[in-house]
Coordinates of C-alpha atoms in Angstrom, one line a residue:
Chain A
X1 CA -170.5 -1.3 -21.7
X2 CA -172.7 -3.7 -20.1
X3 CA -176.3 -3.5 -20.1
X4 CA -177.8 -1.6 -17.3
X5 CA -175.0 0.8 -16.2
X6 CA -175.6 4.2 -15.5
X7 CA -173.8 4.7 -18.9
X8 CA -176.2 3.0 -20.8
X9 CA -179.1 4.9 -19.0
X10 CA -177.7 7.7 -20.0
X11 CA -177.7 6.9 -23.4
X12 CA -181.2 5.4 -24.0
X13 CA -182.5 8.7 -21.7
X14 CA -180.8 10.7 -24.4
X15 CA -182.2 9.1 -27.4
X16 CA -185.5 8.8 -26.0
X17 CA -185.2 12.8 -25.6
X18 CA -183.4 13.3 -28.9
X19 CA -186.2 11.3 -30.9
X20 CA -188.8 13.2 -28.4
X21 CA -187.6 16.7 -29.7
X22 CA -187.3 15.6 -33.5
X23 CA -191.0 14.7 -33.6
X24 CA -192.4 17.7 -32.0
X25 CA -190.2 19.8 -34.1
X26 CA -191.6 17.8 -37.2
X27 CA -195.1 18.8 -35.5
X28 CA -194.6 22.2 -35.5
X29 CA -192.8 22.5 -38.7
X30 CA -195.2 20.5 -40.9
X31 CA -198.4 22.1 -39.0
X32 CA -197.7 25.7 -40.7
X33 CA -197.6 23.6 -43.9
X34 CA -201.0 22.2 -43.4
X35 CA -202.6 23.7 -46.8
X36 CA -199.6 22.5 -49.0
X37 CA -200.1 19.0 -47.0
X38 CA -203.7 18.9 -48.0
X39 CA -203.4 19.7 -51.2
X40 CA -200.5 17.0 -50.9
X41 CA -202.8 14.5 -49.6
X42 CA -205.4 15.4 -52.0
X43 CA -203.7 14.4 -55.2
X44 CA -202.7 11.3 -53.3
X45 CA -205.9 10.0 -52.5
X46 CA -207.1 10.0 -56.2
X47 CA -204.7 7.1 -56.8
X48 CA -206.7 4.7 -54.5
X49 CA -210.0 6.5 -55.6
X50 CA -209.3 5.4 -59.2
X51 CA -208.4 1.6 -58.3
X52 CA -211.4 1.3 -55.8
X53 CA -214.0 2.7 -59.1
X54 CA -212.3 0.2 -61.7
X55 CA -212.4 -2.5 -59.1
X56 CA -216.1 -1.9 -58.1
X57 CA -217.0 -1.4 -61.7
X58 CA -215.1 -5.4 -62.4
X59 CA -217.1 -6.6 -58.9
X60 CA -220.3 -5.3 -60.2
X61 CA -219.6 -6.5 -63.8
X62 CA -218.8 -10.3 -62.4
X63 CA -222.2 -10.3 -60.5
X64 CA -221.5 -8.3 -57.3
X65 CA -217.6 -9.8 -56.2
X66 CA -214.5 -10.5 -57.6
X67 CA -211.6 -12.8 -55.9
X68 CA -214.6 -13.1 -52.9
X69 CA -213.5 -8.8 -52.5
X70 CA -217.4 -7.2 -53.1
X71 CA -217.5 -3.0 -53.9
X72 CA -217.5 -2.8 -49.6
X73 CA -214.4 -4.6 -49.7
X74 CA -212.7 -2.6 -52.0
X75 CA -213.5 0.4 -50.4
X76 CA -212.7 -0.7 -47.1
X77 CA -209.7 -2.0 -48.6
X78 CA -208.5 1.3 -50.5
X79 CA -209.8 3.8 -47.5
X80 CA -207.3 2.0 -45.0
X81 CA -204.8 2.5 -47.9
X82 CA -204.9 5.9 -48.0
X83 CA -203.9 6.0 -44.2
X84 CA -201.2 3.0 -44.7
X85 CA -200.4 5.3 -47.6
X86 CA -199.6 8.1 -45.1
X87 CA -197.6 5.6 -42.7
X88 CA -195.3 4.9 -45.7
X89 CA -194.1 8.4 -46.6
X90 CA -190.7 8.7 -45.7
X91 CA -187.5 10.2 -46.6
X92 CA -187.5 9.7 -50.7
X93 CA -184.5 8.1 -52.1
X94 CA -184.3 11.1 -54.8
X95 CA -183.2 13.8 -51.7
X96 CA -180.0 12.2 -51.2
X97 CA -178.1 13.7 -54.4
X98 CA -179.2 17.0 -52.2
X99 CA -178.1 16.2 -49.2
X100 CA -174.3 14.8 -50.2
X101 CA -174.1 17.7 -53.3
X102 CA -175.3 20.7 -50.8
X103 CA -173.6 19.2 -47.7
X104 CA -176.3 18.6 -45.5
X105 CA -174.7 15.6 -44.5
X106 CA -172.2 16.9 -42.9
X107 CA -173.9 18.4 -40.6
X108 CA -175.8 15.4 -39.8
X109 CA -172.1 13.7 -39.1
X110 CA -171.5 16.0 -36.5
X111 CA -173.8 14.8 -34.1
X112 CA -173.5 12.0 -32.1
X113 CA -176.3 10.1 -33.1
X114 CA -176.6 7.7 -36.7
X115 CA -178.4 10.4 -39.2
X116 CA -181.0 7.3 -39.9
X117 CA -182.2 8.3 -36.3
X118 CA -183.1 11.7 -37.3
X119 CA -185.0 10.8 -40.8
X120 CA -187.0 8.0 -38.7
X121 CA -188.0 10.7 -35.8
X122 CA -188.2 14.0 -37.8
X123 CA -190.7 12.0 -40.2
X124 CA -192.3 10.1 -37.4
X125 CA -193.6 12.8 -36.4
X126 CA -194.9 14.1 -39.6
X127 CA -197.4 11.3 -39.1
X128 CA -198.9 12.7 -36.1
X129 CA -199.9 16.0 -38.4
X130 CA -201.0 13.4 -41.3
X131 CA -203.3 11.4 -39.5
X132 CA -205.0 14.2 -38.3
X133 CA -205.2 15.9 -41.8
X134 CA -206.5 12.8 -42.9
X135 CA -209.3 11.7 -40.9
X136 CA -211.7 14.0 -42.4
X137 CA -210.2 12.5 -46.0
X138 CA -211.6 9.0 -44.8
X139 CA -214.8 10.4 -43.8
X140 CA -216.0 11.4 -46.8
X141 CA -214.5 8.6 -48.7
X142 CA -216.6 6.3 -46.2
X143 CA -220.2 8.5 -47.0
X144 CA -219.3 7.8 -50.7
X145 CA -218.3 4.6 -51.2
X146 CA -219.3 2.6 -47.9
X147 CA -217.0 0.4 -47.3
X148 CA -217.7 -2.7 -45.1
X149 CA -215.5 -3.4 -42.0
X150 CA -215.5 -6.2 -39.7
X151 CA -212.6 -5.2 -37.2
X152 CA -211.9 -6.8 -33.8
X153 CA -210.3 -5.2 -30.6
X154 CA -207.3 -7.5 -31.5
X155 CA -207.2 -6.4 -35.6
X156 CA -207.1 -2.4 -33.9
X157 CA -204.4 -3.4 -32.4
X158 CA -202.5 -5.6 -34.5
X159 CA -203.1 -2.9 -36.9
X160 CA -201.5 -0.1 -35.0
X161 CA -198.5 -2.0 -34.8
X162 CA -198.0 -3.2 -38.4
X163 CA -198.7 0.2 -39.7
X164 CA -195.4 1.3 -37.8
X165 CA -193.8 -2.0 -39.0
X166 CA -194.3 -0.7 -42.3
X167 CA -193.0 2.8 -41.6
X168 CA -189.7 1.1 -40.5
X169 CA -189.2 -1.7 -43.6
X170 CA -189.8 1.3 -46.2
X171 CA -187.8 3.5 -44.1
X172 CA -185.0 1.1 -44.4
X173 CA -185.4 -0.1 -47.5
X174 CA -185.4 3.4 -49.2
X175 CA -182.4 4.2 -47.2
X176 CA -180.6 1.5 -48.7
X177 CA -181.9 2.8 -52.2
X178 CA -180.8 6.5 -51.3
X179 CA -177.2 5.2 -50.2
X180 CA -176.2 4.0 -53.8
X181 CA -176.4 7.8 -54.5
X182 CA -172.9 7.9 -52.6
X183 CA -171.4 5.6 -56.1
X184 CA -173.6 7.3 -58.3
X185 CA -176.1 10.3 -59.4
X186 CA -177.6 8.3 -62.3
X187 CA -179.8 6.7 -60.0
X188 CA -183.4 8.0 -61.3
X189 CA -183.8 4.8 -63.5
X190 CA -183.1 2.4 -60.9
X191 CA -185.3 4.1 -58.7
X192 CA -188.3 4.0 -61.0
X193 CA -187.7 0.3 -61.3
X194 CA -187.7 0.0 -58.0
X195 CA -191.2 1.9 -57.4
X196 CA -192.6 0.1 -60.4
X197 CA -192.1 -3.3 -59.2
X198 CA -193.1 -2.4 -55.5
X199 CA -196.6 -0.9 -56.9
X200 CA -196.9 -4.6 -58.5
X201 CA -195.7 -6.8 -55.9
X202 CA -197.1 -5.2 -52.7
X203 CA -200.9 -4.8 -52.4
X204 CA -200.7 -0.8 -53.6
X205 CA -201.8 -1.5 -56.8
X206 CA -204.4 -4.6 -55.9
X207 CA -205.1 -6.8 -53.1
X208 CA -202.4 -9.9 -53.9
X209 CA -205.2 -11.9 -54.0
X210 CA -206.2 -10.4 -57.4
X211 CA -202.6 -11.1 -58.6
X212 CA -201.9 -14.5 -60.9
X213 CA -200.6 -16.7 -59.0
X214 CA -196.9 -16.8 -60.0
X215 CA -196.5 -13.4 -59.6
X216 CA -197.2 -14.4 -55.5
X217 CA -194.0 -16.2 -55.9
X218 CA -192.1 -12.8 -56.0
X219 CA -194.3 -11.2 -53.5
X220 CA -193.7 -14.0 -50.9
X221 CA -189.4 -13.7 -51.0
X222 CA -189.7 -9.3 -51.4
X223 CA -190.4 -6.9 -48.5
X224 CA -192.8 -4.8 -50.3
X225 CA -196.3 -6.4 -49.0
X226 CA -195.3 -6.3 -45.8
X227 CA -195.0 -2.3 -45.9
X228 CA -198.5 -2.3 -47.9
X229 CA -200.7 -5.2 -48.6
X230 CA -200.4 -6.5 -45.1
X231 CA -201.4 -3.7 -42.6
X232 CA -204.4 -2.9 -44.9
X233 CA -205.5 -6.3 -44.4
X234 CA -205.4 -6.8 -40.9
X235 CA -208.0 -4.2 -41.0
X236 CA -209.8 -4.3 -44.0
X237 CA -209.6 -7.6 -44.8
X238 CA -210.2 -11.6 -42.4
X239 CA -207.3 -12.1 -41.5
X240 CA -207.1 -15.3 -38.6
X241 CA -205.1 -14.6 -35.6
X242 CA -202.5 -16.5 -36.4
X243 CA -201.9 -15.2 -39.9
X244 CA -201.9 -11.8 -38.1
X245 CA -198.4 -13.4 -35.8
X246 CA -197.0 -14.4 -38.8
X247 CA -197.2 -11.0 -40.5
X248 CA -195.7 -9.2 -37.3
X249 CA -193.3 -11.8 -37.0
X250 CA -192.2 -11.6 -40.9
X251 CA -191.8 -7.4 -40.5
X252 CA -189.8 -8.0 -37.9
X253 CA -187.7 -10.3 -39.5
X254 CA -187.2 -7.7 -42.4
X255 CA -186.8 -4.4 -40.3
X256 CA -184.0 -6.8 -38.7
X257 CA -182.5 -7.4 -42.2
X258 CA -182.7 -3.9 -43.5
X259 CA -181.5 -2.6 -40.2
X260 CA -178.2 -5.2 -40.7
X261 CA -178.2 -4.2 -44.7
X262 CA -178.3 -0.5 -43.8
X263 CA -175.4 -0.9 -41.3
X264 CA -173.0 -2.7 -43.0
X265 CA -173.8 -0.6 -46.4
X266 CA -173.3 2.6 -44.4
X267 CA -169.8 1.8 -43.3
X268 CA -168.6 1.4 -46.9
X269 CA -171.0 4.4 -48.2
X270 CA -169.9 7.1 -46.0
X271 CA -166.0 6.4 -46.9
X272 CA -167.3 7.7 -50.2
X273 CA -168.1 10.8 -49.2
X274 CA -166.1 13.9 -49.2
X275 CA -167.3 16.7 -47.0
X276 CA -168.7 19.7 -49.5
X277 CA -170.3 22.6 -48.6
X278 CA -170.2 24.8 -45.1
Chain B
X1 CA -204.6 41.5 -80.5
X2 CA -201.4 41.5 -82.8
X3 CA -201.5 40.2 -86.3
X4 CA -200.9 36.4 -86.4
X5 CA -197.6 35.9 -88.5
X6 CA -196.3 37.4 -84.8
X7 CA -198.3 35.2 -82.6
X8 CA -196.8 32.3 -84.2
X9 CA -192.9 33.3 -84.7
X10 CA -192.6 33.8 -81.1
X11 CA -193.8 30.7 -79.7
X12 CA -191.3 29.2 -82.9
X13 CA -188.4 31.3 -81.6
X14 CA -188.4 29.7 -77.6
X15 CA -189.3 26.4 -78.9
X16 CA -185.7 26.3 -81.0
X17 CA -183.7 28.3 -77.9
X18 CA -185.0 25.2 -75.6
X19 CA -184.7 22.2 -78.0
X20 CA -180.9 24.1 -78.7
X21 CA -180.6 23.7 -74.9
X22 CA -182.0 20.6 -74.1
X23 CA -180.1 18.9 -77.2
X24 CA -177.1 19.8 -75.0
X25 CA -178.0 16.6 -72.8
X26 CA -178.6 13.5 -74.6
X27 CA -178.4 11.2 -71.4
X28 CA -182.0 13.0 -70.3
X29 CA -183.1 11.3 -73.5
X30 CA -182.5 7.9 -72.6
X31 CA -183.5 8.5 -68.7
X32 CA -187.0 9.8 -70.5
X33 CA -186.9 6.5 -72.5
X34 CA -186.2 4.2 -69.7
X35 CA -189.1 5.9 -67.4
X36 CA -191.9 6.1 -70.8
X37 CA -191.2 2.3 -71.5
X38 CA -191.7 1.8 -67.3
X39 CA -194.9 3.5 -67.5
X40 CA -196.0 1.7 -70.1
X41 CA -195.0 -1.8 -68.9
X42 CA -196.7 -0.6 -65.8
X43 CA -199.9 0.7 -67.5
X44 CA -200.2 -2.4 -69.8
X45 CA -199.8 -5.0 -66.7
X46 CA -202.9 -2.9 -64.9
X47 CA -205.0 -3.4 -68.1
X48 CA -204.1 -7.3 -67.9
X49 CA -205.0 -7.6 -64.9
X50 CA -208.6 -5.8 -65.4
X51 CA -209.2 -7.7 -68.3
X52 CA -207.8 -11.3 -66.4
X53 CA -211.3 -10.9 -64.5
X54 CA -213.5 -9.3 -66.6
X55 CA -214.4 -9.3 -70.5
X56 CA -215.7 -5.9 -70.3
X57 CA -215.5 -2.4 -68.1
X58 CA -218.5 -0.6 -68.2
X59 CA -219.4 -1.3 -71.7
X60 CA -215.7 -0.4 -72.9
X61 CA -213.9 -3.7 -74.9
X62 CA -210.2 -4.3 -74.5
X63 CA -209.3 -2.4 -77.6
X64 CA -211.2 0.5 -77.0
X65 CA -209.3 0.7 -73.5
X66 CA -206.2 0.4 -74.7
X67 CA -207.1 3.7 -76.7
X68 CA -208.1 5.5 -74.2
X69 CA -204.5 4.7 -72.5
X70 CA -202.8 6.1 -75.7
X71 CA -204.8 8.9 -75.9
X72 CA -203.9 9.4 -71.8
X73 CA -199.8 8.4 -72.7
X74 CA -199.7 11.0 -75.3
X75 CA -201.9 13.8 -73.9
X76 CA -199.8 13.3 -70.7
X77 CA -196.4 14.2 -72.6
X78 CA -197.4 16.8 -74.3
X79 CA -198.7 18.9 -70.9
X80 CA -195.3 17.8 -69.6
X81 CA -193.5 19.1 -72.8
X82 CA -195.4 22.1 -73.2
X83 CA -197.6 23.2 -70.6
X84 CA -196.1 22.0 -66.9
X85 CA -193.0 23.4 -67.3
X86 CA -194.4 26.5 -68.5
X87 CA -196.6 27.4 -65.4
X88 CA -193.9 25.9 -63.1
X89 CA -191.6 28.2 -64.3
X90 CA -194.8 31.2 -63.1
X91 CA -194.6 29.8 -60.0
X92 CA -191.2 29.9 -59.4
X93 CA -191.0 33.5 -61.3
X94 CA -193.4 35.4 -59.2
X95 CA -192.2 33.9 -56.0
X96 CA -188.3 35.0 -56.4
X97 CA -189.6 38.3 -58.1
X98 CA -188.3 37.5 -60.9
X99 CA -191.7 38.1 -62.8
X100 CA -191.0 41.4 -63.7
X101 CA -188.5 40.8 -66.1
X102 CA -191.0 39.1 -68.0
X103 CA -193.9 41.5 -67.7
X104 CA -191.7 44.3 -68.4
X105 CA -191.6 42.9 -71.7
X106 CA -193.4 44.4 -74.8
X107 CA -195.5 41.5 -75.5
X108 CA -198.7 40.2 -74.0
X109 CA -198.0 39.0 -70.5
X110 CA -200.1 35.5 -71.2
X111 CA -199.0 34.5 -74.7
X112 CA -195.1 35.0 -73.1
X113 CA -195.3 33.5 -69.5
X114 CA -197.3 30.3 -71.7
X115 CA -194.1 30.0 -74.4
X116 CA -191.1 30.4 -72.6
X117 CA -190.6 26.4 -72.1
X118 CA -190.9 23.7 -73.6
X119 CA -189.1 20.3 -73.0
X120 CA -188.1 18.2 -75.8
X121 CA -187.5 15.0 -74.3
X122 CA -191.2 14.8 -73.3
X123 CA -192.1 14.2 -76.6
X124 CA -191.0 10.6 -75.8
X125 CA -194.4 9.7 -74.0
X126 CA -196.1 11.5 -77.4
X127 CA -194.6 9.6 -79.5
X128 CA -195.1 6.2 -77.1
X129 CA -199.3 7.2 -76.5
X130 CA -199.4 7.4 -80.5
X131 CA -198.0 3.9 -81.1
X132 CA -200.1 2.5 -78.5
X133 CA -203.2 4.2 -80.1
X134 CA -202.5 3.1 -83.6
X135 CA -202.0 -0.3 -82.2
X136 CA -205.6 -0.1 -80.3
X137 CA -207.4 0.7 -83.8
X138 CA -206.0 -1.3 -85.6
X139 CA -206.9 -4.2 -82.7
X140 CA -210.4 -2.5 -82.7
X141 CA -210.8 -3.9 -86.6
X142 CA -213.4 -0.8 -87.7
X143 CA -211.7 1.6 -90.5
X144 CA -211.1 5.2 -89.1
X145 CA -212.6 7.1 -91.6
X146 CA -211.9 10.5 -92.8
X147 CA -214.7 11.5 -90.1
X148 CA -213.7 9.7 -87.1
X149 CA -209.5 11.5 -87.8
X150 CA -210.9 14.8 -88.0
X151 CA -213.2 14.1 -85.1
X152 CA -210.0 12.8 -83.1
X153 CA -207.7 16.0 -84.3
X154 CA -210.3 18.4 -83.5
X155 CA -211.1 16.6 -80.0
X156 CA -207.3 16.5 -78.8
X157 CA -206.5 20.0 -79.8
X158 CA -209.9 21.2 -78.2
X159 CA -208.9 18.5 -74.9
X160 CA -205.1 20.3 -75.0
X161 CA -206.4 24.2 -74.9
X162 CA -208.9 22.8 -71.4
X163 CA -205.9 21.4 -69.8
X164 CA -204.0 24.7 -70.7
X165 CA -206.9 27.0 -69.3
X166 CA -207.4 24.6 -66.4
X167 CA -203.2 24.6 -65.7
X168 CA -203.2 28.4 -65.9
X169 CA -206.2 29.1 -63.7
X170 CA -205.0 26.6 -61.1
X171 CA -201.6 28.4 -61.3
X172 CA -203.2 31.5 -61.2
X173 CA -203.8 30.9 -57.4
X174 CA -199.5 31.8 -56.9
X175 CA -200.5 35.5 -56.8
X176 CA -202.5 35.0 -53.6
X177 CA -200.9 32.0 -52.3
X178 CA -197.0 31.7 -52.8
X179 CA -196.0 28.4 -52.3
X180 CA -197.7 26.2 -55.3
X181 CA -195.0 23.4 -55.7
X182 CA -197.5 20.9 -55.2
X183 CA -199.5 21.6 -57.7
X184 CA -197.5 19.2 -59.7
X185 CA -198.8 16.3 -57.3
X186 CA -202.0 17.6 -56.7
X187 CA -202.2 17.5 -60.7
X188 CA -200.4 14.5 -61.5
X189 CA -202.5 12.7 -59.4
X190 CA -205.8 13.8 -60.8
X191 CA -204.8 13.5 -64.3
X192 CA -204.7 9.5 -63.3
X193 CA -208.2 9.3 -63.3
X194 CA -208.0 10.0 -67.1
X195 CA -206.6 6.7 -68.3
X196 CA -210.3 4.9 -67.4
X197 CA -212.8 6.5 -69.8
X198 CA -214.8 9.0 -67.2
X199 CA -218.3 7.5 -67.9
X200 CA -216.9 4.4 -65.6
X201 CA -216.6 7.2 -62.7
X202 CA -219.9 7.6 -60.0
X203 CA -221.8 11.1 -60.2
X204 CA -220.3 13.8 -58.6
X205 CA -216.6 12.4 -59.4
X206 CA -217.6 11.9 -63.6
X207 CA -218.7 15.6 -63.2
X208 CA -216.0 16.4 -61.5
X209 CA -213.3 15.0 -63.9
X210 CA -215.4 16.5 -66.8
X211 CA -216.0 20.4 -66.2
X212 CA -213.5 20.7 -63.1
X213 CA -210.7 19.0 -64.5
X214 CA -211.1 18.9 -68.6
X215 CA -210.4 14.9 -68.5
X216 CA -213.1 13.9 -70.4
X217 CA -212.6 16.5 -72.9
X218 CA -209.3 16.0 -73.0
X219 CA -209.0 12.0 -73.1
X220 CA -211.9 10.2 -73.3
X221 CA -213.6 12.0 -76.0
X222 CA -210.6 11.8 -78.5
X223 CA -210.3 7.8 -77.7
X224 CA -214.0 7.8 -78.5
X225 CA -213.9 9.6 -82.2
X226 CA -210.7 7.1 -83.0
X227 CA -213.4 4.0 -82.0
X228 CA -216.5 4.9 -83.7
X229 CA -218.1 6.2 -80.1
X230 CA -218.5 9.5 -80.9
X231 CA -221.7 11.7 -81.1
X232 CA -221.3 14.8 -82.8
X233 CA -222.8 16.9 -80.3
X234 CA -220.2 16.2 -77.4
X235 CA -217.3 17.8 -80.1
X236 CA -219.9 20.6 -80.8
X237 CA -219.8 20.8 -76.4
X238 CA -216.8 20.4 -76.4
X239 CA -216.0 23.6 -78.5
X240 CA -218.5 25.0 -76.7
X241 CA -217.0 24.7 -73.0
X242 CA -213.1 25.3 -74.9
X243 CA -214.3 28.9 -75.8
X244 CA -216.2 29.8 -72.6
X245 CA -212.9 28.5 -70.5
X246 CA -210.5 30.3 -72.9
X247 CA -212.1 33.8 -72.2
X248 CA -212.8 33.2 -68.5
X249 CA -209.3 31.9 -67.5
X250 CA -208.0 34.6 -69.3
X251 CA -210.0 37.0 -67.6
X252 CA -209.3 35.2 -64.3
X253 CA -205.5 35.5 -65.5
X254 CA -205.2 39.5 -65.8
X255 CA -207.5 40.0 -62.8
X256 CA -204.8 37.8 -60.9
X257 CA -201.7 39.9 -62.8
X258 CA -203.5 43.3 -60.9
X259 CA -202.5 41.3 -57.7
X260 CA -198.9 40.8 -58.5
X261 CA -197.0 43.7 -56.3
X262 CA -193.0 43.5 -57.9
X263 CA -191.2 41.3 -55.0
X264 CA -187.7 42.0 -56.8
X265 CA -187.5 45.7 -54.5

């Protein structure tokens, strides 16, 4: 099929309409939750609350900055984090053993499009409902901790782009993670590994900057600052323009290699898996 | 209120059926082991890095930190062994309708719905928050006397019975609101904020995280009897707030019961 037949129309019309219809049923579906998704977000933002106090305690302790990041760094660093936060929830690893055990996934392998489609619509569109719920989160933060921004035309939009970069690298990259569950159900160990060393290595924790400097080394060659550290500073932190390119450009690069990994992992995965349940 | 012999053999009778049934699965010990020894690799590398740019955090030294972590570690397990899975399992009860099997029971409805789990395993990240601890004070240099380990006892049992009335009058809410699965998140989450000592925290938030959510009862106050920080008067509050919290979430507790309808028809 060549590009631009009526064929292949047909078939970007029909994903454009299938992804269309996931997100607005996410919408819908995660809008009646909204009081369990406060309460949700709620425990969520006291992780970056904690960091940004210990951080502005150290600042104020070293005479008023640490690493050149003052308290109005940190806040604007850790406010913007909550939201990144947001951008990065996305299917969890742990739900696979339920969908192959309860035979969910079967289901999925009925339709005609890849199942990774649905997980990056369906939660896609969660977002819409999160960013609402959390503007007035950011709000408040901001009256109590004022946080110092500096942000161009060109960071906003930078921004909006590397926050759905992110989306898609930890989207992948969990997939990947999920799919060993096809081999295996003792995967809870691995995963913790996993999360521990992607708190470390990609901004969640700290700004890298903070970080000795050979533990950059392992931030530099892992995809895991690119899905945090990175969108958080292109609008809480100076970033030049150029360093901004090079960011994009390096998310690209790793949605391109978790979008291969996935692939080729996903043909041997799913010859794994017998159909169970209805 | 029945005589004690009773109040203690029954908590003593579901604590055996559940180690009995937890000892059933001895892989969930070293899964537990693997994820305590995570956290603490994880927790450690945090306090590093704090202390890689400062010599000090808001008048607390290194040692006296890493209490406060061991007191967080261990205080941490043991809601986990005793106390999460306990209102978890109210939550789960009272929306499947299961509750009434319970309160059809002839025992007091609190004392059985606060006994009925308990997980073993858990008692990893007690036994992982105690070495840490004995490894701050003895880094700290200053003798714990006699003083300063009843001091600690008494402030970690006072800390535990808060976190209990605080777990049951958050759970509470299930009888007016059904789906409370977050709660675990919404707690986890705050219960961070304990592993700094609260007096680092800004106004509202140190008030917050001391008669909203017990933390400062419940952490920082032990860590401070074990390093020679404590004034007598906070354990004297601290008793104080335990006793006024006991009787009002108990209060709270039956008034919620009266809302509890049967859903098993």
């Amino acid at each position: 099929m060549s590009l631009g037949t009526p064929a292949h129309a047909g078939r970007i019309r029909g994903m454009w309409d299938f992804y269309l219809t996931v997100m607005r049923t996410a919408v819908v579906e995660q809008f009646q939750y909204r009081a369990a998704n406060y309460a949700y977000m709620i425990g969520m933002v006291a992780e970056p609350v904690i960091y940004l106090v210990v951080w502005s305690t150290v600042a104020e302790a070293q005479g008023g900055e640490v690493a050149g990041f003052t308290p109005g760094d940190f806040a604007a660093y850790y406010i913007v984090w909550t939201l990144v936060r947001n951008m990065n929830i996305v299917f969890t690893p742990y739900g696979w053993e339920q969908r192959i055990r309860e035979g969910h996934l079967s289901g999925m392998l009925l339709r005609p499009v890849h199942p990774l489609h649905y997980d990056i619509a369906y939660f896609a569109g969660w977002k819409v409902v999160a960013i609402v719920l959390w503007v007035p989160i950011a709000v408040v933060l901001s009256i109590g901790f004022r946080p110092t921004f500096d942000v161009s035309v060109l960071d906003a939009a930078a921004f909006f782009f590397a926050i759905w970069g992110a989306y898609l690298i930890r989207t992948l990259f969990l997939w990947l993670l999920g799919m060993i569950t096809f081999w295996t159900t003792r995967v809870s160990a691995l995963y913790e590994l996993y999360f521990t060393a992607e708190l470390l290595l990609s901004g969640r924790l700290v700004p890298l900057v903070l970080m000795p400097a050979w533990v950059l080394v392992f931030a530099d060659v892992l995809p895991f600052r690119w899905t945090f550290g990175f969108p958080i500073e292109v609008l809480a932190a100076d970033l030049s323009p150029a360093e901004v390119g090079q960011g994009l450009a390096m998310q690209a690069l790793w949605i391109a290699v978790g979008a291969v990994l996935v692939a080729v992992v996903w043909r041997f995965a799913i010859r794994r898996y017998s159909a169970v349940g209805n | 209120m029945r005589p004690a012999p009773r109040l203690l053999s029954l908590p003593w009778l579901f604590f055996r059926i559940n180690a009995l049934n937890e000892l059933q699965y001895r892989v969930n010990f070293f899964m537990q082991l693997i994820q305590s020894v995570l956290a603490l690799f994880t927790a450690l590398a945090v306090l590093a890095l704090v202390f890689s740019h400062t010599e000090e955090l808001a008048g607390w030294s290194p040692p006296e930190l890493l209490a406060v972590m061991g007191v967080h570690i261990a205080v941490g397990g043991l809601i986990r062994m005793a106390i999460q899975p306990n209102m978890l399992r109210l939550i789960e009860d009272v929306r499947e309708g299961t509750l009434d099997y319970a309160l059809t029971k002839p025992e007091d409805a609190q004392l059985l719905l606060s006994i009925r789990e308990f997980r073993i395993w858990q008692s990893i990240d007690v036994l992982v928050g105690a070495l840490v601890l004995a490894t701050a004070v003895r880094w700290h240099g200053e003798a714990v006397g006699i003083g300063g380990a009843l001091g600690f006892a008494a402030a970690v049992v006072l800390g535990a019975v808060m976190i209990y009335c605080f777990w049951l009058a958050l759970t509470s809410g299930v009888f007016w609101i059904v789906r409370m699965e977050f709660i675990v998140e919404l707690f986890d989450g705050v219960y961070q904020a304990g592993r700094w000592p609260v007096t680092i925290y800004p106004g509202l938030l140190r008030v917050a995280f001391t008669f909203l959510v017990p933390l400062a009862f419940a952490v920082t106050v032990p860590a401070e009897a074990l390093t020679g920080r404590l004034a007598w008067d906070t354990l004297l509050a601290a008793a104080t707030f335990a006793a006024f919290l006991v009787v009002a979430t108990r209060a709270l507790f039956r008034f919620a019961l009266r809302h509890y309808s049967g859903a098993s028809a």
